[in-house]
Amino acid sequence: MARFENEGAYVPSMLMLGHHRARKVTIKSGAGVLGRGTVLGQVTADKKYLKSILAANDGSQVPDAILSEQVDASSADVEAIVYIAGEVDQEKLILGAGHTLGSVDAVFRTKSIWLVKPMG
């Protein structure tokens, strides 16, 4: 006779809620370990991505994309998949210094990235 046992619980970690668009980008060497959900900005000079920090002045201060999975760009450039459109769980975003949900939302709405607070 078959027995069912509790092997643990599955807790989904949904960053994106519904339809979304993604693409491959380069995370700039020296960016360090960046977690899933990190808000990224693009450096104007080389088109590579860094964690978006409001006080930066290289273009990366403007939120442009959201990292789909953790990466380690401590010592070399890394290719990564980022989300460039869709609905995102705002509670799972990792914001750089100086940014708030309000500051990134204002920019993301122009890029068809919608911050959503899940219900339930």
JSON list of C-alpha atoms in Angstrom, two decimals:
[
{"chain": "A", "resi": 1, "resn": "MET", "atom": "CA", "xyz": [0.00, 0.00, 0.00]},
{"chain": "A", "resi": 2, "resn": "ALA", "atom": "CA", "xyz": [1.34, 3.43, -0.92]},
{"chain": "A", "resi": 3, "resn": "ARG", "atom": "CA", "xyz": [2.19, 5.86, 1.85]},
{"chain": "A", "resi": 4, "resn": "PHE", "atom": "CA", "xyz": [2.36, 9.60, 1.49]},
{"chain": "A", "resi": 5, "resn": "GLU", "atom": "CA", "xyz": [4.87, 11.46, 3.59]},
{"chain": "A", "resi": 6, "resn": "ASN", "atom": "CA", "xyz": [5.53, 15.14, 4.02]},
{"chain": "A", "resi": 7, "resn": "GLU", "atom": "CA", "xyz": [8.89, 15.76, 2.34]},
{"chain": "A", "resi": 8, "resn": "GLY", "atom": "CA", "xyz": [8.78, 19.49, 2.95]},
{"chain": "A", "resi": 9, "resn": "ALA", "atom": "CA", "xyz": [6.96, 22.40, 1.43]},
{"chain": "A", "resi": 10, "resn": "TYR", "atom": "CA", "xyz": [7.37, 24.03, -1.92]},
{"chain": "A", "resi": 11, "resn": "VAL", "atom": "CA", "xyz": [7.35, 27.79, -1.64]},
{"chain": "A", "resi": 12, "resn": "PRO", "atom": "CA", "xyz": [7.37, 29.49, -5.04]},
{"chain": "A", "resi": 13, "resn": "SER", "atom": "CA", "xyz": [9.64, 32.46, -5.40]},
{"chain": "A", "resi": 14, "resn": "MET", "atom": "CA", "xyz": [7.93, 34.25, -8.22]},
{"chain": "A", "resi": 15, "resn": "LEU", "atom": "CA", "xyz": [9.69, 37.44, -9.16]},
{"chain": "A", "resi": 16, "resn": "MET", "atom": "CA", "xyz": [7.79, 37.96, -12.38]},
{"chain": "A", "resi": 17, "resn": "LEU", "atom": "CA", "xyz": [3.99, 37.84, -12.27]},
{"chain": "A", "resi": 18, "resn": "GLY", "atom": "CA", "xyz": [2.50, 36.93, -15.62]},
{"chain": "A", "resi": 19, "resn": "HIS", "atom": "CA", "xyz": [3.85, 37.77, -19.05]},
{"chain": "A", "resi": 20, "resn": "HIS", "atom": "CA", "xyz": [7.34, 39.20, -19.29]},
{"chain": "A", "resi": 21, "resn": "ARG", "atom": "CA", "xyz": [10.17, 39.85, -21.75]},
{"chain": "A", "resi": 22, "resn": "ALA", "atom": "CA", "xyz": [13.81, 39.05, -21.17]},
{"chain": "A", "resi": 23, "resn": "ARG", "atom": "CA", "xyz": [17.15, 39.35, -22.92]},
{"chain": "A", "resi": 24, "resn": "LYS", "atom": "CA", "xyz": [20.81, 38.56, -22.41]},
{"chain": "A", "resi": 25, "resn": "VAL", "atom": "CA", "xyz": [23.16, 41.33, -21.21]},
{"chain": "A", "resi": 26, "resn": "THR", "atom": "CA", "xyz": [26.69, 41.64, -19.84]},
{"chain": "A", "resi": 27, "resn": "ILE", "atom": "CA", "xyz": [27.19, 42.37, -16.16]},
{"chain": "A", "resi": 28, "resn": "LYS", "atom": "CA", "xyz": [30.37, 44.43, -15.73]},
{"chain": "A", "resi": 29, "resn": "SER", "atom": "CA", "xyz": [33.37, 42.95, -13.97]},
{"chain": "A", "resi": 30, "resn": "GLY", "atom": "CA", "xyz": [33.71, 44.28, -10.44]},
{"chain": "A", "resi": 31, "resn": "ALA", "atom": "CA", "xyz": [29.96, 44.38, -9.86]},
{"chain": "A", "resi": 32, "resn": "GLY", "atom": "CA", "xyz": [30.32, 41.61, -7.28]},
{"chain": "A", "resi": 33, "resn": "VAL", "atom": "CA", "xyz": [27.64, 39.09, -6.39]},
{"chain": "A", "resi": 34, "resn": "LEU", "atom": "CA", "xyz": [24.23, 40.36, -7.46]},
{"chain": "A", "resi": 35, "resn": "GLY", "atom": "CA", "xyz": [21.06, 38.63, -6.33]},
{"chain": "A", "resi": 36, "resn": "ARG", "atom": "CA", "xyz": [17.98, 37.69, -8.28]},
{"chain": "A", "resi": 37, "resn": "GLY", "atom": "CA", "xyz": [15.74, 40.75, -8.51]},
{"chain": "A", "resi": 38, "resn": "THR", "atom": "CA", "xyz": [18.57, 43.31, -8.47]},
{"chain": "A", "resi": 39, "resn": "VAL", "atom": "CA", "xyz": [17.63, 46.52, -10.28]},
{"chain": "A", "resi": 40, "resn": "LEU", "atom": "CA", "xyz": [20.28, 47.18, -12.93]},
{"chain": "A", "resi": 41, "resn": "GLY", "atom": "CA", "xyz": [21.37, 50.23, -14.88]},
{"chain": "A", "resi": 42, "resn": "GLN", "atom": "CA", "xyz": [23.35, 50.35, -18.11]},
{"chain": "A", "resi": 43, "resn": "VAL", "atom": "CA", "xyz": [26.74, 52.08, -18.26]},
{"chain": "A", "resi": 44, "resn": "THR", "atom": "CA", "xyz": [26.60, 54.49, -21.18]},
{"chain": "A", "resi": 45, "resn": "ALA", "atom": "CA", "xyz": [30.23, 54.07, -22.30]},
{"chain": "A", "resi": 46, "resn": "ASP", "atom": "CA", "xyz": [30.38, 50.27, -22.67]},
{"chain": "A", "resi": 47, "resn": "LYS", "atom": "CA", "xyz": [26.69, 49.21, -22.54]},
{"chain": "A", "resi": 48, "resn": "LYS", "atom": "CA", "xyz": [27.40, 46.79, -19.67]},
{"chain": "A", "resi": 49, "resn": "TYR", "atom": "CA", "xyz": [25.20, 46.58, -16.58]},
{"chain": "A", "resi": 50, "resn": "LEU", "atom": "CA", "xyz": [25.75, 47.35, -12.89]},
{"chain": "A", "resi": 51, "resn": "LYS", "atom": "CA", "xyz": [23.51, 47.54, -9.85]},
{"chain": "A", "resi": 52, "resn": "SER", "atom": "CA", "xyz": [21.69, 50.85, -10.29]},
{"chain": "A", "resi": 53, "resn": "ILE", "atom": "CA", "xyz": [22.84, 53.34, -7.66]},
{"chain": "A", "resi": 54, "resn": "LEU", "atom": "CA", "xyz": [21.19, 56.76, -7.65]},
{"chain": "A", "resi": 55, "resn": "ALA", "atom": "CA", "xyz": [24.46, 58.69, -7.07]},
{"chain": "A", "resi": 56, "resn": "ALA", "atom": "CA", "xyz": [26.27, 57.08, -10.04]},
{"chain": "A", "resi": 57, "resn": "ASN", "atom": "CA", "xyz": [27.03, 59.33, -13.02]},
{"chain": "A", "resi": 58, "resn": "ASP", "atom": "CA", "xyz": [27.94, 56.77, -15.69]},
{"chain": "A", "resi": 59, "resn": "GLY", "atom": "CA", "xyz": [24.39, 56.05, -16.89]},
{"chain": "A", "resi": 60, "resn": "SER", "atom": "CA", "xyz": [23.84, 53.13, -14.52]},
{"chain": "A", "resi": 61, "resn": "GLN", "atom": "CA", "xyz": [21.94, 55.43, -12.14]},
{"chain": "A", "resi": 62, "resn": "VAL", "atom": "CA", "xyz": [18.89, 55.02, -14.40]},
{"chain": "A", "resi": 63, "resn": "PRO", "atom": "CA", "xyz": [17.04, 51.74, -13.66]},
{"chain": "A", "resi": 64, "resn": "ASP", "atom": "CA", "xyz": [16.85, 49.73, -16.88]},
{"chain": "A", "resi": 65, "resn": "ALA", "atom": "CA", "xyz": [16.33, 46.03, -16.14]},
{"chain": "A", "resi": 66, "resn": "ILE", "atom": "CA", "xyz": [15.88, 43.40, -13.42]},
{"chain": "A", "resi": 67, "resn": "LEU", "atom": "CA", "xyz": [18.30, 40.52, -12.93]},
{"chain": "A", "resi": 68, "resn": "SER", "atom": "CA", "xyz": [16.63, 37.10, -13.37]},
{"chain": "A", "resi": 69, "resn": "GLU", "atom": "CA", "xyz": [19.12, 34.98, -11.40]},
{"chain": "A", "resi": 70, "resn": "GLN", "atom": "CA", "xyz": [22.04, 35.51, -9.04]},
{"chain": "A", "resi": 71, "resn": "VAL", "atom": "CA", "xyz": [25.41, 36.15, -10.72]},
{"chain": "A", "resi": 72, "resn": "ASP", "atom": "CA", "xyz": [28.98, 36.65, -9.55]},
{"chain": "A", "resi": 73, "resn": "ALA", "atom": "CA", "xyz": [30.72, 39.37, -11.56]},
{"chain": "A", "resi": 74, "resn": "SER", "atom": "CA", "xyz": [33.42, 39.97, -8.95]},
{"chain": "A", "resi": 75, "resn": "SER", "atom": "CA", "xyz": [36.40, 39.30, -11.22]},
{"chain": "A", "resi": 76, "resn": "ALA", "atom": "CA", "xyz": [35.07, 38.98, -14.77]},
{"chain": "A", "resi": 77, "resn": "ASP", "atom": "CA", "xyz": [32.23, 40.11, -17.00]},
{"chain": "A", "resi": 78, "resn": "VAL", "atom": "CA", "xyz": [29.26, 37.72, -16.83]},
{"chain": "A", "resi": 79, "resn": "GLU", "atom": "CA", "xyz": [26.44, 37.17, -19.29]},
{"chain": "A", "resi": 80, "resn": "ALA", "atom": "CA", "xyz": [23.04, 37.15, -17.61]},
{"chain": "A", "resi": 81, "resn": "ILE", "atom": "CA", "xyz": [19.36, 37.14, -18.44]},
{"chain": "A", "resi": 82, "resn": "VAL", "atom": "CA", "xyz": [17.45, 40.25, -17.37]},
{"chain": "A", "resi": 83, "resn": "TYR", "atom": "CA", "xyz": [13.80, 41.18, -17.46]},
{"chain": "A", "resi": 84, "resn": "ILE", "atom": "CA", "xyz": [13.04, 44.21, -19.62]},
{"chain": "A", "resi": 85, "resn": "ALA", "atom": "CA", "xyz": [9.23, 44.23, -19.50]},
{"chain": "A", "resi": 86, "resn": "GLY", "atom": "CA", "xyz": [6.38, 42.74, -17.50]},
{"chain": "A", "resi": 87, "resn": "GLU", "atom": "CA", "xyz": [4.87, 42.71, -14.04]},
{"chain": "A", "resi": 88, "resn": "VAL", "atom": "CA", "xyz": [7.28, 42.23, -11.14]},
{"chain": "A", "resi": 89, "resn": "ASP", "atom": "CA", "xyz": [6.72, 41.53, -7.45]},
{"chain": "A", "resi": 90, "resn": "GLN", "atom": "CA", "xyz": [7.95, 44.81, -5.96]},
{"chain": "A", "resi": 91, "resn": "GLU", "atom": "CA", "xyz": [8.70, 43.10, -2.64]},
{"chain": "A", "resi": 92, "resn": "LYS", "atom": "CA", "xyz": [11.37, 40.95, -4.28]},
{"chain": "A", "resi": 93, "resn": "LEU", "atom": "CA", "xyz": [13.38, 43.80, -5.82]},
{"chain": "A", "resi": 94, "resn": "ILE", "atom": "CA", "xyz": [16.90, 44.54, -4.61]},
{"chain": "A", "resi": 95, "resn": "LEU", "atom": "CA", "xyz": [17.42, 48.29, -4.82]},
{"chain": "A", "resi": 96, "resn": "GLY", "atom": "CA", "xyz": [20.74, 50.10, -5.01]},
{"chain": "A", "resi": 97, "resn": "ALA", "atom": "CA", "xyz": [21.68, 52.92, -2.63]},
{"chain": "A", "resi": 98, "resn": "GLY", "atom": "CA", "xyz": [19.48, 55.98, -2.98]},
{"chain": "A", "resi": 99, "resn": "HIS", "atom": "CA", "xyz": [16.69, 54.24, -4.88]},
{"chain": "A", "resi": 100, "resn": "THR", "atom": "CA", "xyz": [13.18, 53.68, -3.53]},
{"chain": "A", "resi": 101, "resn": "LEU", "atom": "CA", "xyz": [10.27, 51.76, -4.99]},
{"chain": "A", "resi": 102, "resn": "GLY", "atom": "CA", "xyz": [8.86, 55.12, -6.05]},
{"chain": "A", "resi": 103, "resn": "SER", "atom": "CA", "xyz": [12.01, 56.23, -7.86]},
{"chain": "A", "resi": 104, "resn": "VAL", "atom": "CA", "xyz": [12.42, 53.00, -9.80]},
{"chain": "A", "resi": 105, "resn": "ASP", "atom": "CA", "xyz": [8.68, 52.72, -10.52]},
{"chain": "A", "resi": 106, "resn": "ALA", "atom": "CA", "xyz": [8.66, 56.15, -12.18]},
{"chain": "A", "resi": 107, "resn": "VAL", "atom": "CA", "xyz": [11.35, 55.01, -14.64]},
{"chain": "A", "resi": 108, "resn": "PHE", "atom": "CA", "xyz": [10.18, 51.43, -15.06]},
{"chain": "A", "resi": 109, "resn": "ARG", "atom": "CA", "xyz": [6.67, 52.50, -16.11]},
{"chain": "A", "resi": 110, "resn": "THR", "atom": "CA", "xyz": [8.23, 54.17, -19.18]},
{"chain": "A", "resi": 111, "resn": "LYS", "atom": "CA", "xyz": [9.88, 50.83, -20.00]},
{"chain": "A", "resi": 112, "resn": "SER", "atom": "CA", "xyz": [6.74, 48.69, -19.56]},
{"chain": "A", "resi": 113, "resn": "ILE", "atom": "CA", "xyz": [7.95, 47.22, -16.26]},
{"chain": "A", "resi": 114, "resn": "TRP", "atom": "CA", "xyz": [5.12, 47.34, -13.75]},
{"chain": "A", "resi": 115, "resn": "LEU", "atom": "CA", "xyz": [5.75, 47.03, -10.01]},
{"chain": "A", "resi": 116, "resn": "VAL", "atom": "CA", "xyz": [2.99, 45.03, -8.37]},
{"chain": "A", "resi": 117, "resn": "LYS", "atom": "CA", "xyz": [2.24, 44.24, -4.74]},
{"chain": "A", "resi": 118, "resn": "PRO", "atom": "CA", "xyz": [0.85, 40.69, -4.80]},
{"chain": "A", "resi": 119, "resn": "MET", "atom": "CA", "xyz": [-2.44, 40.14, -3.02]},
{"chain": "A", "resi": 120, "resn": "GLY", "atom": "CA", "xyz": [-2.86, 37.33, -0.57]}
]
